[in-house]
Coordinates of C-alpha atoms in Angstrom, one line a residue:
X1 CA -21.9 43.6 2.6
X2 CA -18.7 41.8 1.6
X3 CA -15.3 41.7 2.8
X4 CA -12.4 41.8 0.5
X5 CA -8.9 41.1 1.6
X6 CA -6.0 42.4 -0.4
X7 CA -8.4 44.8 -2.1
X8 CA -5.7 47.8 -2.7
X9 CA -3.4 45.4 -4.8
X10 CA -3.6 44.6 -8.3
X11 CA -6.1 42.2 -9.0
X12 CA -8.2 43.2 -5.6
X13 CA -8.2 46.9 -6.6
X14 CA -9.6 46.0 -9.9
X15 CA -12.2 44.2 -8.2
X16 CA -13.2 46.6 -5.9
X17 CA -13.6 49.2 -8.6
X18 CA -15.6 47.0 -11.0
X19 CA -17.8 45.8 -8.2
X20 CA -18.7 49.2 -6.8
X21 CA -19.3 50.4 -10.5
X22 CA -21.9 47.6 -10.9
X23 CA -23.4 47.3 -7.3
X24 CA -24.4 49.4 -4.5
X25 CA -23.6 46.7 -2.1
X26 CA -20.7 48.1 0.2
X27 CA -17.3 46.6 0.5
X28 CA -15.1 46.5 3.6
X29 CA -11.5 46.3 2.2
X30 CA -8.8 45.1 4.6
X31 CA -5.3 45.7 3.2
X32 CA -2.0 45.6 4.7
X33 CA -0.5 48.0 2.1
X34 CA 2.9 46.2 1.6
X35 CA 5.0 47.6 -1.4
X36 CA 2.5 46.3 -3.9
X37 CA -0.6 47.6 -2.2
X38 CA -1.4 51.1 -3.2
X39 CA -4.4 53.4 -1.9
X40 CA -3.6 55.2 -5.2
X41 CA -5.3 52.6 -6.9
X42 CA -8.6 53.2 -5.1
X43 CA -8.5 57.0 -5.1
X44 CA -11.4 57.5 -7.2
X45 CA -13.5 55.9 -4.4
X46 CA -12.2 58.8 -2.0
X47 CA -15.6 59.8 0.0
X48 CA -17.6 56.9 -1.4
X49 CA -19.6 55.7 1.7
X50 CA -19.8 52.1 0.2
X51 CA -15.9 51.6 0.5
X52 CA -14.7 51.1 3.8
X53 CA -10.7 50.8 4.1
X54 CA -9.1 49.2 6.8
X55 CA -5.2 48.9 6.8
X56 CA -4.3 45.4 8.5
X57 CA -2.9 42.1 8.2
X58 CA -5.1 39.0 7.4
X59 CA -2.8 37.2 9.9
X60 CA -4.0 39.6 12.6
X61 CA -6.7 37.2 14.2
X62 CA -8.2 39.9 16.4
X63 CA -8.3 42.4 14.0
X64 CA -10.3 40.2 11.4
X65 CA -12.6 39.0 14.1
X66 CA -13.4 42.7 15.1
X67 CA -14.1 43.4 11.4
X68 CA -16.3 40.4 11.0
X69 CA -18.3 41.1 14.0
X70 CA -18.9 44.9 13.2
X71 CA -19.9 44.6 9.7
X72 CA -21.3 41.2 9.4
X73 CA -20.2 40.6 5.9
X74 CA -22.0 37.9 4.0
X75 CA -19.0 37.1 2.0
X76 CA -15.0 36.7 2.3
X77 CA -13.0 37.3 -0.7
X78 CA -9.2 36.6 -0.1
X79 CA -7.3 38.4 -2.7
X80 CA -4.4 39.0 -0.1
X81 CA -1.1 37.4 -1.1
X82 CA 2.5 37.8 -1.6
X83 CA 2.9 36.9 -5.2
X84 CA 6.2 37.7 -7.0
X85 CA 8.2 34.6 -7.8
X86 CA 11.5 36.1 -7.9
X87 CA 11.0 37.6 -4.4
X88 CA 9.9 34.4 -3.2
X89 CA 13.1 32.5 -4.4
X90 CA 15.0 35.0 -2.7
X91 CA 13.0 35.5 0.5
X92 CA 10.4 32.9 1.0
X93 CA 9.3 33.3 4.8
X94 CA 7.1 36.3 4.0
X95 CA 5.0 34.2 1.6
X96 CA 4.6 31.7 4.1
X97 CA 3.5 34.2 6.8
X98 CA 1.1 35.8 4.4
X99 CA -0.1 33.1 2.1
X100 CA -0.1 30.1 4.4
X101 CA -0.5 31.5 8.2
X102 CA -2.6 34.2 7.2
X103 CA -4.8 32.3 5.2
X104 CA -5.1 29.8 8.1
X105 CA -6.1 32.8 10.5
X106 CA -8.4 34.2 8.2
X107 CA -10.4 30.9 7.7
X108 CA -10.5 30.2 11.5
X109 CA -12.1 33.7 12.0
X110 CA -14.3 32.9 9.1
X111 CA -15.4 29.8 10.7
X112 CA -16.0 31.2 14.0
X113 CA -18.3 34.0 12.2
X114 CA -20.1 31.7 10.0
X115 CA -20.7 29.2 13.1
X116 CA -22.5 32.2 14.9
X117 CA -25.0 32.8 12.1
X118 CA -28.4 31.4 11.8
X119 CA -30.7 30.5 9.0
X120 CA -30.6 32.1 5.5
X121 CA -27.5 34.2 6.6
X122 CA -25.5 30.9 7.4
X123 CA -26.7 28.9 4.3
X124 CA -25.8 32.0 2.0
X125 CA -22.4 32.8 3.5
X126 CA -19.3 32.3 1.2
X127 CA -15.6 32.2 1.5
X128 CA -13.8 32.5 -1.7
X129 CA -10.1 31.9 -2.1
X130 CA -8.4 33.6 -5.2
X131 CA -5.6 31.4 -6.3
X132 CA -3.2 30.6 -9.1
X133 CA -2.5 28.1 -12.1
X134 CA 1.0 27.9 -10.7
X135 CA 0.0 25.4 -7.9
X136 CA -0.4 22.7 -10.9
X137 CA 3.3 22.8 -11.7
X138 CA 4.7 22.9 -15.2
X139 CA 2.8 21.4 -18.2
X140 CA 4.6 19.6 -20.9
X141 CA 4.7 21.1 -24.4
X142 CA 1.6 19.6 -26.3
X143 CA -0.1 18.5 -23.1
X144 CA -3.8 19.3 -22.5
X145 CA -4.5 22.1 -20.2
X146 CA -4.4 21.7 -16.3
X147 CA -8.3 20.8 -15.1
X148 CA -9.7 21.0 -11.6
X149 CA -9.1 17.3 -11.0
X150 CA -5.2 17.5 -11.7
X151 CA -2.9 17.1 -8.8
X152 CA -0.9 19.8 -7.3
X153 CA 2.8 20.1 -7.9
X154 CA 4.3 23.4 -7.3
X155 CA 7.7 23.9 -8.4
X156 CA 8.5 27.4 -6.5
X157 CA 8.0 28.7 -2.9
X158 CA 5.3 31.1 -4.0
X159 CA 3.4 28.1 -5.6
X160 CA 4.0 26.3 -2.9
X161 CA 2.5 28.6 -0.7
X162 CA -0.4 29.0 -2.6
X163 CA -1.1 25.3 -2.8
X164 CA -0.8 25.1 1.0
X165 CA -3.5 27.9 1.2
X166 CA -5.8 26.0 -1.3
X167 CA -5.6 22.8 0.7
X168 CA -6.4 24.6 4.1
X169 CA -9.3 26.1 2.4
X170 CA -10.5 22.8 1.1
X171 CA -10.0 21.3 4.5
X172 CA -11.9 23.9 6.1
X173 CA -14.7 22.9 4.1
X174 CA -14.4 19.0 4.3
X175 CA -13.6 19.0 8.1
X176 CA -15.8 21.8 9.4
X177 CA -18.5 22.2 6.5
X178 CA -17.3 26.1 5.8
X179 CA -18.8 27.1 2.6
X180 CA -15.8 27.7 0.3
X181 CA -14.8 28.6 -3.1
X182 CA -11.7 28.3 -5.0
X183 CA -10.4 30.1 -8.4
X184 CA -7.4 29.1 -10.1
X185 CA -6.5 31.8 -12.7
X186 CA -4.2 32.1 -15.6
X187 CA -1.5 35.0 -15.6
X188 CA -3.5 38.4 -15.0
X189 CA -2.5 41.5 -16.9
X190 CA -4.2 44.8 -17.0
X191 CA -4.0 48.4 -15.2
X192 CA -2.8 48.8 -11.7
X193 CA -0.3 46.0 -11.7
X194 CA 2.8 46.6 -9.7
X195 CA 5.8 47.2 -12.4
X196 CA 7.9 44.4 -11.2
X197 CA 5.6 41.9 -13.2
X198 CA 6.1 41.2 -16.7
X199 CA 4.1 43.5 -18.7
X200 CA 4.5 46.6 -16.6
X201 CA 8.1 45.8 -16.2
X202 CA 8.6 45.8 -19.7
X203 CA 6.5 48.7 -20.6
X204 CA 8.1 50.9 -17.9
X205 CA 11.6 49.8 -18.5
X206 CA 11.2 50.2 -22.7
X207 CA 9.9 53.8 -21.7
X208 CA 12.9 54.5 -19.5
X209 CA 15.4 53.4 -22.1
X210 CA 16.4 50.3 -19.9
X211 CA 17.2 46.9 -21.0
X212 CA 14.5 44.5 -21.4
X213 CA 15.5 41.2 -19.7
X214 CA 14.4 37.9 -20.9
X215 CA 14.6 34.8 -18.8
X216 CA 16.5 32.1 -20.9
X217 CA 15.2 31.6 -24.2
X218 CA 11.9 33.5 -23.5
X219 CA 9.8 30.4 -24.8
X220 CA 8.1 29.9 -21.1
X221 CA 4.4 29.7 -22.3
X222 CA 1.6 31.4 -20.2
X223 CA -2.0 31.7 -20.6
X224 CA -2.9 35.4 -20.6
X225 CA -6.1 36.5 -18.7
X226 CA -7.2 40.2 -18.6
X227 CA -7.9 41.2 -14.8
X228 CA -11.3 42.7 -15.9
X229 CA -12.1 39.1 -17.0
X230 CA -11.0 37.6 -14.2
X231 CA -13.2 40.0 -11.9
X232 CA -16.0 39.0 -14.1
X233 CA -15.4 35.2 -13.1
X234 CA -14.9 35.9 -9.4
X235 CA -18.3 37.7 -9.2
X236 CA -19.9 34.8 -11.1
X237 CA -18.3 32.3 -8.9
X238 CA -19.4 34.1 -5.8
X239 CA -23.1 34.5 -7.1
X240 CA -23.4 31.0 -8.5
X241 CA -20.6 28.8 -7.6
X242 CA -21.3 25.5 -5.8
X243 CA -19.6 25.5 -2.1
X244 CA -16.7 23.1 -2.1
X245 CA -15.9 23.5 -5.9
X246 CA -12.8 24.8 -7.6
X247 CA -13.2 26.8 -10.7
X248 CA -10.3 27.4 -13.0
X249 CA -10.1 30.7 -14.9
X250 CA -8.3 30.9 -18.1
X251 CA -8.6 32.8 -21.3
X252 CA -7.2 30.2 -23.8
X253 CA -4.6 33.0 -25.0
X254 CA -1.3 31.2 -24.7
X255 CA 1.7 33.2 -25.6
X256 CA 5.4 32.7 -24.8
X257 CA 7.1 35.4 -22.9
X258 CA 9.4 36.6 -25.8
X259 CA 6.3 36.9 -28.0
X260 CA 4.6 39.1 -25.3
X261 CA 7.5 41.5 -24.8
X262 CA 7.9 41.9 -28.8
X263 CA 4.2 42.7 -29.2
X264 CA 4.7 45.4 -26.5
X265 CA 7.6 46.7 -28.1
X266 CA 5.6 46.9 -31.4
X267 CA 2.6 48.7 -29.8
X268 CA 4.9 51.2 -28.1
X269 CA 6.7 51.6 -31.5
X270 CA 3.5 52.8 -32.9
X271 CA 2.0 54.6 -29.9
X272 CA 5.1 56.0 -28.2
X273 CA 7.8 56.2 -31.0
X274 CA 11.6 56.1 -29.9
X275 CA 14.4 57.6 -31.8
X276 CA 16.4 54.5 -31.2
X277 CA 17.6 52.5 -33.9
X278 CA 15.5 49.4 -34.2
X279 CA 12.9 50.5 -32.2
X280 CA 12.0 49.2 -28.6
X281 CA 12.9 45.6 -29.6
X282 CA 16.7 46.7 -29.8
X283 CA 16.5 47.0 -25.9
X284 CA 15.5 43.2 -25.4
X285 CA 18.4 41.1 -23.8
X286 CA 18.5 37.6 -22.9
X287 CA 19.6 36.8 -19.1
X288 CA 20.2 33.5 -17.1
X289 CA 17.2 31.8 -16.5
X290 CA 14.9 32.0 -13.4
X291 CA 15.8 29.1 -10.8
X292 CA 13.0 26.4 -11.0
X293 CA 11.4 28.4 -14.0
X294 CA 8.1 26.4 -15.1
X295 CA 7.9 26.2 -18.7
X296 CA 4.2 26.2 -19.4
X297 CA 1.0 27.1 -17.5
X298 CA -2.4 26.7 -19.0
X299 CA -5.9 25.9 -17.4
X300 CA -8.9 24.5 -18.8
X301 CA -11.5 27.0 -18.1
X302 CA -14.3 24.9 -19.6
X303 CA -16.1 24.1 -16.1
X304 CA -16.6 27.5 -15.2
X305 CA -17.9 28.4 -19.0
X306 CA -20.5 25.3 -19.0
X307 CA -21.5 25.4 -15.4
X308 CA -21.6 29.2 -14.9
X309 CA -21.8 30.6 -18.3
X310 CA -18.7 32.7 -17.9
X311 CA -16.4 34.0 -20.9
X312 CA -13.4 36.1 -21.3
X313 CA -14.6 39.3 -23.1
X314 CA -10.9 40.6 -24.0
X315 CA -9.0 39.0 -26.7
X316 CA -5.2 39.1 -26.2
X317 CA -4.5 41.8 -28.9
X318 CA -7.1 44.1 -27.7
X319 CA -6.3 43.7 -23.9
X320 CA -2.6 44.1 -24.5
X321 CA -3.3 47.2 -26.5
X322 CA -5.7 48.6 -23.7
X323 CA -3.0 47.8 -21.0
X324 CA -0.1 49.6 -22.9
X325 CA -2.2 52.6 -23.4
X326 CA -3.2 52.5 -19.8
X327 CA 0.4 52.7 -18.5
X328 CA 1.2 55.3 -21.2
X329 CA -1.4 57.6 -19.8
X330 CA -0.8 56.9 -15.9
X331 CA 3.0 57.9 -15.7
X332 CA 2.2 59.6 -12.3
X333 CA 0.7 56.2 -10.9
X334 CA 3.9 54.6 -12.0
X335 CA 6.1 57.0 -10.2
X336 CA 4.1 56.5 -7.1
X337 CA 4.3 52.8 -7.3
X338 CA 8.1 52.8 -7.9
X339 CA 8.8 55.0 -5.1
X340 CA 6.8 53.0 -2.7
X341 CA 9.2 50.1 -3.4
X342 CA 12.3 52.1 -3.1
X343 CA 11.5 53.5 0.2
X344 CA 10.8 49.9 1.8

């Protein structure tokens, strides 16, 4: 059995669904169910004895310790995080509470659990921290992608909180010997992503006839990683990763934000035509840039490719088409997700 935290959110839910589609090994899923955590993401698992859902906070040390004592998981995978940069800029304290204090308490509970294990169970135990490429900061145009040995230079409160968590994870390994693994991923996209993030926000806004806001000139570059490829990488790191090591996960699919938005509009023009003159692209508007907006993120995934044999299976074009199609076919899910935010 494994313990997944944040397993009702975007990446966590995709991981849980993919894991149980491929394995009979059960999952205990601990999620606080904040606005972005949605049980509807997991409704296909209702009645499945392999999925044990517990609503709760990773910062609740008593609850986490009780879960570890009861279920004795062989690994903890921490997806739980506050992750939206705009929210962090406006109100960063919750990001510190979850991404820093929460991770610290989760690590302490994991260490106490691991210390009490014996023999093979102890040597096989793993703590896997799912992190982000934003901890490395902004990459200059034309510079080579970030590697695992590059220094951390976070430029916004969200990235800083994730960087702090990564440092705590590393320290738990170096100080206490806790067998940890860390992944730093590129921008994820795909099904079940909360509509405040770029792709689902643009898709839902376009369909609603609302403006499609582009920060600044829209030339901010990101590497785009399909969430199912990310889940494949996490499974591989859990199975084959070397304790204490970090693995960058990227798809070598850099696109600027404006290009992504225009691509979404073109797909919608074809898949869900509008009567508006100029198509969906006519809804694009440029707005003031975000505070501290990083110009470029890109990670070098050669380590996970060469050491563990991972490869991204989705091209950007096929992944984007699949993503747009998913949102077009899940209007009820979008309504539920948006209503949850409005009620909080």
